[in-house]
mmCIF file of C-alpha atoms in Angstrom:
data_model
loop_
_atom_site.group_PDB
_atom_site.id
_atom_site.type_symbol
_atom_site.label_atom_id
_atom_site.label_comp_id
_atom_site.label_asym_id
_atom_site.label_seq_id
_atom_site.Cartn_x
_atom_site.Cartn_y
_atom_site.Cartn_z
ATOM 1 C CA UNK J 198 0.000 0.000 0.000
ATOM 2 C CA UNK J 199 1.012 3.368 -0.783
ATOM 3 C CA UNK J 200 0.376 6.606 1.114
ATOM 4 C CA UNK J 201 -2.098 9.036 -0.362
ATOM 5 C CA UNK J 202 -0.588 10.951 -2.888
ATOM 6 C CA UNK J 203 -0.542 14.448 -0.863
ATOM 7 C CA UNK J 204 1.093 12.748 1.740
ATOM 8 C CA UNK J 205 4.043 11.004 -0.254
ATOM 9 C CA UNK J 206 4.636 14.398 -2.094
ATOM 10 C CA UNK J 207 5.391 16.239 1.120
ATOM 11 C CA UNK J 208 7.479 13.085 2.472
ATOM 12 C CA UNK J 209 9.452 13.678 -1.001
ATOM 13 C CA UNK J 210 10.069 16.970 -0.482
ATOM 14 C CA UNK J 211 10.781 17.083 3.352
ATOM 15 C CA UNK J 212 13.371 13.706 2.177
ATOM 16 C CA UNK J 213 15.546 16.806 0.509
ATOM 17 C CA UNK J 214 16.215 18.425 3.465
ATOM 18 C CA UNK J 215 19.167 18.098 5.409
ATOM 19 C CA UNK J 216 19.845 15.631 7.986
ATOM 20 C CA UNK J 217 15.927 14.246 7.159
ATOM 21 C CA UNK J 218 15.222 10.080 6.789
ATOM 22 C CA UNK J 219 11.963 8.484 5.478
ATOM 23 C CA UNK J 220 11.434 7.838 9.299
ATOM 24 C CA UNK J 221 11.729 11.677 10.118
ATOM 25 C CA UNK J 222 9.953 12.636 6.832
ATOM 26 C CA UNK J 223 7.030 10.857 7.723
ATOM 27 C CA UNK J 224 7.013 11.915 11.542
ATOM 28 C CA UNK J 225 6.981 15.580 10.030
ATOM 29 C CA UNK J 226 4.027 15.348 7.747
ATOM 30 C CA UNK J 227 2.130 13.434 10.170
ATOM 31 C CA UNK J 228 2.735 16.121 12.636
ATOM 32 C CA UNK J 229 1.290 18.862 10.265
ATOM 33 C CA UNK J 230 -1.422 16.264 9.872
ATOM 34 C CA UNK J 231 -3.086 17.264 13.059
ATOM 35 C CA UNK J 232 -2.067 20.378 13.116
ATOM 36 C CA UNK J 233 -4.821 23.793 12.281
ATOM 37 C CA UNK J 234 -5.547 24.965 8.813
ATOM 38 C CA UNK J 235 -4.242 28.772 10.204
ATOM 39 C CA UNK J 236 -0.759 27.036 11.441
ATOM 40 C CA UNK J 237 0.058 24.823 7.612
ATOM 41 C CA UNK J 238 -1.055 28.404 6.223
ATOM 42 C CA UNK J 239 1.360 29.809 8.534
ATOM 43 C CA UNK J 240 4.220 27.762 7.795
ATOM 44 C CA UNK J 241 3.416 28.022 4.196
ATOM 45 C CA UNK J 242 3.436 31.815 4.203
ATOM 46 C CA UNK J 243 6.931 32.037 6.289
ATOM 47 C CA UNK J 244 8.509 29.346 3.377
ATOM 48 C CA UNK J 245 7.504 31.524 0.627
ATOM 49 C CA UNK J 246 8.190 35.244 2.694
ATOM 50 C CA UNK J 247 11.608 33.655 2.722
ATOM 51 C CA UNK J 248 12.411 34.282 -1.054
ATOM 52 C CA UNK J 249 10.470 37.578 -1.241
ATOM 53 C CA UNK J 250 11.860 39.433 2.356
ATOM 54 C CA UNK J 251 15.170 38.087 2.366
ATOM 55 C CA UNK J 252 18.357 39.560 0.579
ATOM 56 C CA UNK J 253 21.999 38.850 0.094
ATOM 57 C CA UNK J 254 23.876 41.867 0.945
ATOM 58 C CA UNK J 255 25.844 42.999 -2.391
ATOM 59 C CA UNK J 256 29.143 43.279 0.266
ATOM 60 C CA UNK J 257 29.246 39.889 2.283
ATOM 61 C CA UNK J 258 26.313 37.898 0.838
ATOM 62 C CA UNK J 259 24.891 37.896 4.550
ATOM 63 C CA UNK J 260 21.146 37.487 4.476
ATOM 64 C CA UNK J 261 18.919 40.575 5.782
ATOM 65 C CA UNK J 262 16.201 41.701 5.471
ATOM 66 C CA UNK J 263 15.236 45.140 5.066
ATOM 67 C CA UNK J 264 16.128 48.300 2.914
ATOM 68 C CA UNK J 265 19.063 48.966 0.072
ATOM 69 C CA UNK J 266 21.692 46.315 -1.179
ATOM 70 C CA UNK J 267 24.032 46.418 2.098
ATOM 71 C CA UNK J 268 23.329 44.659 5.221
ATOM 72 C CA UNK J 269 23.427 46.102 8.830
ATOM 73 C CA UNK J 270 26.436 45.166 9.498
ATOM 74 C CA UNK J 271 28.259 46.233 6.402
ATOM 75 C CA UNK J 272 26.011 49.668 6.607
ATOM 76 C CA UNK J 273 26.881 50.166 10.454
ATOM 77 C CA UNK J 274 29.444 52.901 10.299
ATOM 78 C CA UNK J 275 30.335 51.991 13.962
ATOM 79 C CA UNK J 276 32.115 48.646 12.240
ATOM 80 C CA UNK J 277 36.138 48.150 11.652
ATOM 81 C CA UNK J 278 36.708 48.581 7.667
ATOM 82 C CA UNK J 279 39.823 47.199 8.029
ATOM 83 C CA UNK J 280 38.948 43.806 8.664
ATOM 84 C CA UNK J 281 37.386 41.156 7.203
ATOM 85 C CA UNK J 282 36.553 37.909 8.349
ATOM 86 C CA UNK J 283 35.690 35.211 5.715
ATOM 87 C CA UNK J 284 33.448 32.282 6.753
ATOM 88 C CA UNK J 285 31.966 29.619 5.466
ATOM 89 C CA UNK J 286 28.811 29.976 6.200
ATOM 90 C CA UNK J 287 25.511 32.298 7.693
ATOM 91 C CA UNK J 288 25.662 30.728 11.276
ATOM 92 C CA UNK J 289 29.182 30.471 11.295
ATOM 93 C CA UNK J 290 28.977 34.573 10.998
ATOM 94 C CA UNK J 291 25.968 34.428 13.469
ATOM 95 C CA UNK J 292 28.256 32.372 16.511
ATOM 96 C CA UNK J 293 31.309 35.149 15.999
ATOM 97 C CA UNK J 294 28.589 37.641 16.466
ATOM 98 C CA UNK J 295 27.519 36.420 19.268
ATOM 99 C CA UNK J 296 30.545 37.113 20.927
ATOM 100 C CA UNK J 297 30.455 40.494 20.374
ATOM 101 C CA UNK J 298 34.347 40.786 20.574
ATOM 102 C CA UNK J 299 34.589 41.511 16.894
ATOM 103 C CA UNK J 300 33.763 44.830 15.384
ATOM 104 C CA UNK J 301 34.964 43.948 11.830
ATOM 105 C CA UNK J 302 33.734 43.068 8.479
ATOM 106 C CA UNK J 303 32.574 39.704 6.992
ATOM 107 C CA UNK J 304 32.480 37.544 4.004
ATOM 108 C CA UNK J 305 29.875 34.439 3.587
ATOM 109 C CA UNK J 306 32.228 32.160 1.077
ATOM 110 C CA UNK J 307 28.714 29.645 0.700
ATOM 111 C CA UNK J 308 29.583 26.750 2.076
ATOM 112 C CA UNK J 309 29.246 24.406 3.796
ATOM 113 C CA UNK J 310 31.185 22.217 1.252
ATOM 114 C CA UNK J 311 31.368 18.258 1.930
ATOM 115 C CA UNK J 312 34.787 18.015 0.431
ATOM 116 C CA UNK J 313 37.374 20.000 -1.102
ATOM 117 C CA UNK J 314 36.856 19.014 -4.579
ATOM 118 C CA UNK J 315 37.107 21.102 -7.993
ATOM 119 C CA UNK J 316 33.270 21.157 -8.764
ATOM 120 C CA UNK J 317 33.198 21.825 -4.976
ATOM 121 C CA UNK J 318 34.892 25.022 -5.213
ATOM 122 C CA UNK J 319 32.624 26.188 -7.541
ATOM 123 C CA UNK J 320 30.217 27.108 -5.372
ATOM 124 C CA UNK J 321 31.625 28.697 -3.320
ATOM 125 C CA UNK J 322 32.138 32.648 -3.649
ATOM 126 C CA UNK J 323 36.082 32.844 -4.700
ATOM 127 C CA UNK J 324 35.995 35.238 -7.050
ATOM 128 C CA UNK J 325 33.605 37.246 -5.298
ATOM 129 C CA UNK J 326 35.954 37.445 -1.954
ATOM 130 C CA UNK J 327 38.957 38.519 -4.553
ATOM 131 C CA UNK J 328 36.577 41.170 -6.381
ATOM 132 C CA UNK J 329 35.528 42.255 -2.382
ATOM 133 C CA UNK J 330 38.601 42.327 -1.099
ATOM 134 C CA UNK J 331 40.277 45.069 -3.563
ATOM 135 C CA UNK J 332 38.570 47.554 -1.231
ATOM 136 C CA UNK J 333 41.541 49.366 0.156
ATOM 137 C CA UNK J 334 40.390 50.066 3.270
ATOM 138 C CA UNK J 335 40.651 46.193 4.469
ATOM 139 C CA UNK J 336 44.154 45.356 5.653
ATOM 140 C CA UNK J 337 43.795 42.187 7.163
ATOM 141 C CA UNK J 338 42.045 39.181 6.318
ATOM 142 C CA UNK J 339 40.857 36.250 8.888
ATOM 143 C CA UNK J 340 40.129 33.327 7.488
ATOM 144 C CA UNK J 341 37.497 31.590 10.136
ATOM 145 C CA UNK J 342 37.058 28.385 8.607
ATOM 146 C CA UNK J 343 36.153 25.335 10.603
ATOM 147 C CA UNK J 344 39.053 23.534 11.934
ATOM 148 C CA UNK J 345 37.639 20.352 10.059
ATOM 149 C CA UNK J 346 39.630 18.278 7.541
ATOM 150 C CA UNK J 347 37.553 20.247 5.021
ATOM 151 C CA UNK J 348 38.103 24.006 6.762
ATOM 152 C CA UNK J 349 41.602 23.352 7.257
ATOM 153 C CA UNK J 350 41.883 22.689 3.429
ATOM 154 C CA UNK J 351 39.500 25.667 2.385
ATOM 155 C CA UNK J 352 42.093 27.533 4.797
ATOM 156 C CA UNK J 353 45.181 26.701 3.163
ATOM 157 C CA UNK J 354 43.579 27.037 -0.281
ATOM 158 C CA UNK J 355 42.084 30.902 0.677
ATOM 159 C CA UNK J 356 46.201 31.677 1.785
ATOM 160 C CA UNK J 357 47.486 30.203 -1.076
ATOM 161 C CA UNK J 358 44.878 32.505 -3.219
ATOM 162 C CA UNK J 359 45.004 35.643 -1.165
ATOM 163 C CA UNK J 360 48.748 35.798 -0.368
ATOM 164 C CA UNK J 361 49.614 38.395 -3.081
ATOM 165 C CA UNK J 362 46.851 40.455 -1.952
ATOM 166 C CA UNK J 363 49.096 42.612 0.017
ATOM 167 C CA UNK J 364 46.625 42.128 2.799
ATOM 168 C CA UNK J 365 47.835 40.797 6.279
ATOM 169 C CA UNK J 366 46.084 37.060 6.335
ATOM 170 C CA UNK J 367 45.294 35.526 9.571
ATOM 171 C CA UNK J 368 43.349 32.672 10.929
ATOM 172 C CA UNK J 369 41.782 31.895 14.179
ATOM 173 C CA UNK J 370 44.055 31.101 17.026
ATOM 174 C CA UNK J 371 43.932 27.524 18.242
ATOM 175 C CA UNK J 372 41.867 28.184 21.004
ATOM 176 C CA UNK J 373 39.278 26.125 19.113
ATOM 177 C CA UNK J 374 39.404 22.739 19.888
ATOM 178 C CA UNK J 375 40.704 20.534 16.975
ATOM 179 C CA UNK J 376 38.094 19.108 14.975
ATOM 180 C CA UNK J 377 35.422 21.536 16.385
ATOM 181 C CA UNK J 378 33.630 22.862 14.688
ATOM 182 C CA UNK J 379 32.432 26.897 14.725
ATOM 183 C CA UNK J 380 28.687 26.344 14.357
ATOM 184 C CA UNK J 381 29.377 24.473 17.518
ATOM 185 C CA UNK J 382 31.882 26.645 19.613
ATOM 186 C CA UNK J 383 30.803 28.146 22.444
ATOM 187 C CA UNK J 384 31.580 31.910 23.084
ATOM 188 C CA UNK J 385 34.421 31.454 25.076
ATOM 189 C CA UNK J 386 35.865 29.513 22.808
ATOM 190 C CA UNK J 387 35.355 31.929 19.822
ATOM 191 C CA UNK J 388 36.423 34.942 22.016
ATOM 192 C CA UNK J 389 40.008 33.290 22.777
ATOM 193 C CA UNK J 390 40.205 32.453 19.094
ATOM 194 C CA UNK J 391 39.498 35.643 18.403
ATOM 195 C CA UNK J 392 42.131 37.177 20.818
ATOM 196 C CA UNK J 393 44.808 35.002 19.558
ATOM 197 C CA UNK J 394 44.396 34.967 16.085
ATOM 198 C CA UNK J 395 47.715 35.534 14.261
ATOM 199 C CA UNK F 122 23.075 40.270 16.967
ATOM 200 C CA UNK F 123 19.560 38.670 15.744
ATOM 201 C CA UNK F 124 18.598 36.551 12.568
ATOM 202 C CA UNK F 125 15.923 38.779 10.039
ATOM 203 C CA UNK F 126 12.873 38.332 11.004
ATOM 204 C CA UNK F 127 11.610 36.074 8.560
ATOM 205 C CA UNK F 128 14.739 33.476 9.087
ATOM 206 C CA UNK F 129 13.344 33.490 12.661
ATOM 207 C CA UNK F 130 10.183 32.969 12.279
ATOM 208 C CA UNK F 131 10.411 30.357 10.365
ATOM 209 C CA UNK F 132 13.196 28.427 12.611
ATOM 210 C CA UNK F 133 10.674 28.903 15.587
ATOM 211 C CA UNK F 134 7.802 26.983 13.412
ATOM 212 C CA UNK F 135 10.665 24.055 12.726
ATOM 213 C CA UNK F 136 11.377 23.802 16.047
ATOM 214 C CA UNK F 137 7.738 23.035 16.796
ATOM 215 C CA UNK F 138 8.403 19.868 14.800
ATOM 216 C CA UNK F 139 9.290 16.339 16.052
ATOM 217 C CA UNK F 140 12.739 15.551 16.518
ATOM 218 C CA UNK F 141 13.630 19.442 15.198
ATOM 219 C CA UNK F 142 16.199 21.017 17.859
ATOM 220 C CA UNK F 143 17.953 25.017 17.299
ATOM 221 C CA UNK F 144 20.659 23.453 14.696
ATOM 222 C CA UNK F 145 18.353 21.269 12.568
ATOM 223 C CA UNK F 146 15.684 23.969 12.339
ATOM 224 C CA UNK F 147 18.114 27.216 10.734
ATOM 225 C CA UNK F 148 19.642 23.888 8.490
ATOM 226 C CA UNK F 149 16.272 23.864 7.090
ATOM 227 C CA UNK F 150 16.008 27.267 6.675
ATOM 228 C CA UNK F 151 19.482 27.794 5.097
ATOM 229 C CA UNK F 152 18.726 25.200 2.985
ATOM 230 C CA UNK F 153 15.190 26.829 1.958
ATOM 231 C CA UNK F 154 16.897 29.845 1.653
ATOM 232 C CA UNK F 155 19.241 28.468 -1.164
ATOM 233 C CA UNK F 156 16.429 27.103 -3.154
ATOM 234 C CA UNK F 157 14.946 28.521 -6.239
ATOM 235 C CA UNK F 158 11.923 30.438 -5.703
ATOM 236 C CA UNK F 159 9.696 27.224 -7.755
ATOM 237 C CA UNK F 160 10.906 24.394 -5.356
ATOM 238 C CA UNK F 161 9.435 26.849 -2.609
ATOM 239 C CA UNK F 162 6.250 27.318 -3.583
ATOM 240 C CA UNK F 163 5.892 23.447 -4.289
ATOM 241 C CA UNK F 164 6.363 23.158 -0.788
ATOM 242 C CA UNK F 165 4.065 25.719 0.270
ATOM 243 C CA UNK F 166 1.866 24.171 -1.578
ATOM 244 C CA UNK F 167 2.256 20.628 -0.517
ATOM 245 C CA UNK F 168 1.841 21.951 3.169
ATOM 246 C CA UNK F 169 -1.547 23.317 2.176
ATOM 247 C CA UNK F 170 -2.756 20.576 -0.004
ATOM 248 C CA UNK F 171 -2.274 18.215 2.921
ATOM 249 C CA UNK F 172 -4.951 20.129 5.292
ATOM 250 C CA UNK F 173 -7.108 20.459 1.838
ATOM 251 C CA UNK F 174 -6.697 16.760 -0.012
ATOM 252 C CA UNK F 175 -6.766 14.760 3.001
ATOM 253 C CA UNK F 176 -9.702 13.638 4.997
ATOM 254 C CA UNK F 177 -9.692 10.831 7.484
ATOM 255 C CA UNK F 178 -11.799 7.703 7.430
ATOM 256 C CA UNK F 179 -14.489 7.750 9.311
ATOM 257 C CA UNK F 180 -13.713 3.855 10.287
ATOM 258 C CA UNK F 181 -10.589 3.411 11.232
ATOM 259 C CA UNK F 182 -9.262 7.370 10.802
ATOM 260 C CA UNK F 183 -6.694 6.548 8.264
ATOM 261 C CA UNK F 184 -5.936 9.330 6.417
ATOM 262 C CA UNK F 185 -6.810 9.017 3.284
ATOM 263 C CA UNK F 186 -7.270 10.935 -0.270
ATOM 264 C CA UNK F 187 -10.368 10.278 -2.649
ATOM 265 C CA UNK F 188 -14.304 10.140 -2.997
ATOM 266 C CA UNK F 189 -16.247 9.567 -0.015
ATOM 267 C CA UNK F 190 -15.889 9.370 3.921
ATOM 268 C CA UNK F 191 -14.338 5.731 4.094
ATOM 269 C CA UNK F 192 -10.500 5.343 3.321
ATOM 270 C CA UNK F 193 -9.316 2.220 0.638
ATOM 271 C CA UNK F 194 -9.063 -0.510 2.747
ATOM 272 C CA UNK F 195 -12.267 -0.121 4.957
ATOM 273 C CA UNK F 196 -14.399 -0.310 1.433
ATOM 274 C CA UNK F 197 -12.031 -2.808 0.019
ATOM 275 C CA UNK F 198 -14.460 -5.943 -0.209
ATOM 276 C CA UNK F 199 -12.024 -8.510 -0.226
ATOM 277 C CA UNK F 200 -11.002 -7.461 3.418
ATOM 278 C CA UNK F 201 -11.442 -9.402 5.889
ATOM 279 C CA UNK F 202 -14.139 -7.737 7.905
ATOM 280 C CA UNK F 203 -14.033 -9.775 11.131
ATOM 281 C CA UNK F 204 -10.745 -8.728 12.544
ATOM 282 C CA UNK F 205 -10.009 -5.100 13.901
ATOM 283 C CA UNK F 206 -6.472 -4.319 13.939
ATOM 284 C CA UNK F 207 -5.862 -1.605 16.698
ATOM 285 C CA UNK F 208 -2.858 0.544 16.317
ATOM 286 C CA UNK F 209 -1.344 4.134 18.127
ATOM 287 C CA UNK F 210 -0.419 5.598 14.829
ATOM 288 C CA UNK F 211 -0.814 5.896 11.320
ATOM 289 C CA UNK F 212 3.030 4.561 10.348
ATOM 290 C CA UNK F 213 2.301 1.634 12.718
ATOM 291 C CA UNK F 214 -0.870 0.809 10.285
ATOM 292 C CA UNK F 215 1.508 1.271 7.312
ATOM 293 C CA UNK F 216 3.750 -1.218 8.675
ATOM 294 C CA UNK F 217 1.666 -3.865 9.004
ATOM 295 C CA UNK F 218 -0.008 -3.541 5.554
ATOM 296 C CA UNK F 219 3.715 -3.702 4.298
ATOM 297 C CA UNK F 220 4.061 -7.758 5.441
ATOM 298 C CA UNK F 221 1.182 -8.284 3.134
ATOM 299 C CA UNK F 222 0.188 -10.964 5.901
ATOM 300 C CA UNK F 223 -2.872 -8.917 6.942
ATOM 301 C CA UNK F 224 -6.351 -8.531 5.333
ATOM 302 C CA UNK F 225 -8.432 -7.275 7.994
ATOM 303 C CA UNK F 226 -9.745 -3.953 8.913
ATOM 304 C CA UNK F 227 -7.843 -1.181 10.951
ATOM 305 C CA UNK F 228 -8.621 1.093 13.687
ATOM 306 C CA UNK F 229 -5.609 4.171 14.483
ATOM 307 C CA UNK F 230 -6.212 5.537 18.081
ATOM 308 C CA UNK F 231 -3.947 8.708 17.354
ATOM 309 C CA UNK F 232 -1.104 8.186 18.788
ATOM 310 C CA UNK F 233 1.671 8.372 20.032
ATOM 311 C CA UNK F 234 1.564 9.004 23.694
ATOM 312 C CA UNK F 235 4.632 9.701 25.892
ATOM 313 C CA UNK F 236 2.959 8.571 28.820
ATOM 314 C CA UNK F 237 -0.251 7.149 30.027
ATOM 315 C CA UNK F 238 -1.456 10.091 31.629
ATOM 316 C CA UNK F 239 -5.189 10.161 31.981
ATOM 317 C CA UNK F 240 -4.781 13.735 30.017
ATOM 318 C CA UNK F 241 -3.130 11.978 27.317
ATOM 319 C CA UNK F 242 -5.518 9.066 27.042
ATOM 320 C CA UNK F 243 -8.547 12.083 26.639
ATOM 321 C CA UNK F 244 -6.539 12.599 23.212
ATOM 322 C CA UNK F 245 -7.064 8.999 21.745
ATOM 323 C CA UNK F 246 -9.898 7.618 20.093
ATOM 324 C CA UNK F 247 -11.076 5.516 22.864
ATOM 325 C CA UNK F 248 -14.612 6.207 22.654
ATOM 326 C CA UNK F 249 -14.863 6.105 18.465
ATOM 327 C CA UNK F 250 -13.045 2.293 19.373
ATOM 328 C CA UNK F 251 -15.804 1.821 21.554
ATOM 329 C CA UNK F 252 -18.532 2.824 19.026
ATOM 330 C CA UNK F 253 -16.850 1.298 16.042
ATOM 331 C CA UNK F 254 -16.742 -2.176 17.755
ATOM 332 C CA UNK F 255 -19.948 -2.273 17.897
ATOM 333 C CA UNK F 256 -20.609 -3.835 14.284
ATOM 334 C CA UNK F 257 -21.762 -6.886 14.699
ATOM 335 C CA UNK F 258 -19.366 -8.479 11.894
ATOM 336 C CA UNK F 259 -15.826 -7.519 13.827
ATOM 337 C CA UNK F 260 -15.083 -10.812 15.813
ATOM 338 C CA UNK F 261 -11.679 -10.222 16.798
ATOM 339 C CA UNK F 262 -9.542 -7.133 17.783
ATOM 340 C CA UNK F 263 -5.817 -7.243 17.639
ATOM 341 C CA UNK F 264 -4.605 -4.682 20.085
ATOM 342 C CA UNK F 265 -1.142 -3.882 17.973
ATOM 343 C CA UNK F 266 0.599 -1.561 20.481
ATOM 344 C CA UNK F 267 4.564 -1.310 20.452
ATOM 345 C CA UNK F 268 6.048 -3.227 23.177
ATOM 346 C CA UNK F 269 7.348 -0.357 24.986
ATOM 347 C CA UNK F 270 6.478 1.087 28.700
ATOM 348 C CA UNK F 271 3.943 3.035 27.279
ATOM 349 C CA UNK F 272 2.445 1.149 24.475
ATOM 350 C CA UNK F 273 2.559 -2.015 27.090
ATOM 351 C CA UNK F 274 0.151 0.275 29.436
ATOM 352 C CA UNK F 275 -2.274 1.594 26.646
ATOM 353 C CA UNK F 276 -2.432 -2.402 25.635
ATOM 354 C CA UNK F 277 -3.470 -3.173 29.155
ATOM 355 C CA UNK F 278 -5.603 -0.157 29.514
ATOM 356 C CA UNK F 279 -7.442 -1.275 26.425
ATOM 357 C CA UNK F 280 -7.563 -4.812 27.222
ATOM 358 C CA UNK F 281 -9.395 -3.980 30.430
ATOM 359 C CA UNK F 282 -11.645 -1.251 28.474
ATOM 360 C CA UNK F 283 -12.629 -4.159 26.014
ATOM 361 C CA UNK F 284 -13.307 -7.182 27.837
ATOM 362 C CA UNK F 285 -16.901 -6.884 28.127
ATOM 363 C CA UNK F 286 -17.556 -6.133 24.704
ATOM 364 C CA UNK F 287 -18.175 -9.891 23.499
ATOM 365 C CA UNK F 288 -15.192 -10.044 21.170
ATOM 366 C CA UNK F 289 -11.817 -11.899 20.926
ATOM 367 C CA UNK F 290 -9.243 -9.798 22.646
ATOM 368 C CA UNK F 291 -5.401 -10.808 20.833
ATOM 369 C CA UNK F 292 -1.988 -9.192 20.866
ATOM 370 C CA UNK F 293 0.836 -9.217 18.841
ATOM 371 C CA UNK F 294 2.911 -12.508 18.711
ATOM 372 C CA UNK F 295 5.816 -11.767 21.386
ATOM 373 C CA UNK F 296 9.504 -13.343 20.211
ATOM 374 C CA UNK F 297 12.951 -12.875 18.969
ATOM 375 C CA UNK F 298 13.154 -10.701 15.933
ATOM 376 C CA UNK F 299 13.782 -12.048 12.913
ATOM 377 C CA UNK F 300 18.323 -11.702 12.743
ATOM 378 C CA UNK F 301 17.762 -11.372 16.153
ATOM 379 C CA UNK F 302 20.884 -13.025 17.681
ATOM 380 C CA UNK F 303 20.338 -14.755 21.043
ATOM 381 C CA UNK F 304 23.153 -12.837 22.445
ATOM 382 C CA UNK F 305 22.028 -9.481 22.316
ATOM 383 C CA UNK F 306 18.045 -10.324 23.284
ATOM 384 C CA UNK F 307 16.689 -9.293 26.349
ATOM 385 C CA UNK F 308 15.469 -11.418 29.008
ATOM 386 C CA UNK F 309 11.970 -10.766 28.819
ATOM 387 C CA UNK F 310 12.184 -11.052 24.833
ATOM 388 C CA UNK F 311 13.790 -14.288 25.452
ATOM 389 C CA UNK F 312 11.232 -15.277 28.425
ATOM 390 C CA UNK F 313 8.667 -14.887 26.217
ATOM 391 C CA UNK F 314 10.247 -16.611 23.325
ATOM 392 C CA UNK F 315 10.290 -19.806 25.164
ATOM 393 C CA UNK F 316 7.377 -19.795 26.782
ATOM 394 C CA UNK F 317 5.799 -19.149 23.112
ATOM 395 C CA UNK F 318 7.904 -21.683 21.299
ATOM 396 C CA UNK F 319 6.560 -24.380 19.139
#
């Protein structure tokens, strides 16, 4: 027997998200099952106000909502011009704010990527970080990867790109634990980093 | 610093789902985000066609898509209409049909329950079980409850809720599991193994 068709569709398309089984597919549309017609409308309306209120800053490809092409952060004139911290990804940026030890600049490269590989690469925003980082007001560059087999590679890679930028590189200091990684860090943690970064 | 607005709403409606804790829920969202604008609406509109296409059987409350008030299998003549499986939830249902070993009818109490809590009983289908065993044709229920704490207390509960209704009370056949190595089996699994051997 086969579910009803409604059913299997949403199972499909919950199966596409990350970290999501047939078990947990099904335990999700079974929950929205029982759920009000106002809630699924809900949900439905914050999915699709996704692609129509959120942008990607023009500067560090941070997604904000609001106003213009820059983000708040990028916009804040408070903000350190001279330094720009390249991450891998959204929350990464999110945990190093949270710390609120660094006052600088970022850049969202778009990963997370599973592997260093060629194609890989690709989809990440290299040229975009070269084009960004021609702005002559940013003198150093920290490279906040992950210290993962695949951050550690994406590191070395960015140094080996950037090196004739005539930009002061850095990464973050070792206060991370080895094979942590930064979605995961707690504050502490990324504030020492931060501090010892060389 | 906070996520937009509409990146937090819609984390805080993930995390209302099963299983969903802070990471998993802005994964999903990230990932959403990255989608094309298409693949969202074809899950907005999945979510709403689920509260719109499906309807649940007034029999056994199956959900089901189609013509009518009664799912597939309760109008299915070729069913076996003397035998009332009882199960907590839809998947459990679903399960069953997949050995292909059953042909009689279903009844889904709406589970699952953490607990047997008498608040959490009020939310199963206790009294449409009552009303439904009336019909004269059912002969037999099957009370299909997992053998956990709590499906081991609803089986109980319902055994003693049952026993006056003039029908054969059965459970589920209690044994190893098929691969199950003797080694690794509980004692009660293997308690009731030999007392049910043959």
């Amino acid at each position: 027997m086969m579910y009803p068709k409604s059913i299997q569709k949403l199972i499909d398309l919950f199966l596409k998200f990350p970290t999501v089984g047939q078990r947990t597919a099904r335990r999700f549309v079974f929950y929205l099952i029982k759920r009000e017609k106002k809630e699924l409308e809900n949900l439905a309306r914050a999915i699709l106000d996704l692609k129509e209120k959120i942008k990607f800053c023009k500067n560090c490809f941070k997604p904000f909502e609001g106003e213009g092409e820059i983000c708040e952060i990028c916009s804040d004139k408070t903000r350190d011009k001279s330094l720009l911290c390249v991450v891998e990804k959204e929350v990464d940026l999110e945990s190093i704010e949270k710390t609120k030890k660094y006052k600088g600049l970022y850049f969202v490269l778009g990963g997370p990527i599973s592997a260093i590989k060629k194609e890989e690469l690709k989809k990440l925003r290299i040229e975009e970080l070269e084009e960004r980082i021609k702005d002559k007001k940013i003198k150093e560059i920290i490279i906040a990867t992950s210290l993962t087999t695949e951050g550690e590679a994406l590191a070395l890679f960015l140094e080996r790109k950037l090196k004739n930028s005539g930009k002061k590189i850095t990464r973050l200091g070792r206060g991370l634990p080895t094979g942590g990684e930064l979605e995961y860090a707690d504050e502490e943690t990324l504030k020492e980093a931060l501090e010892r970064r060389k």
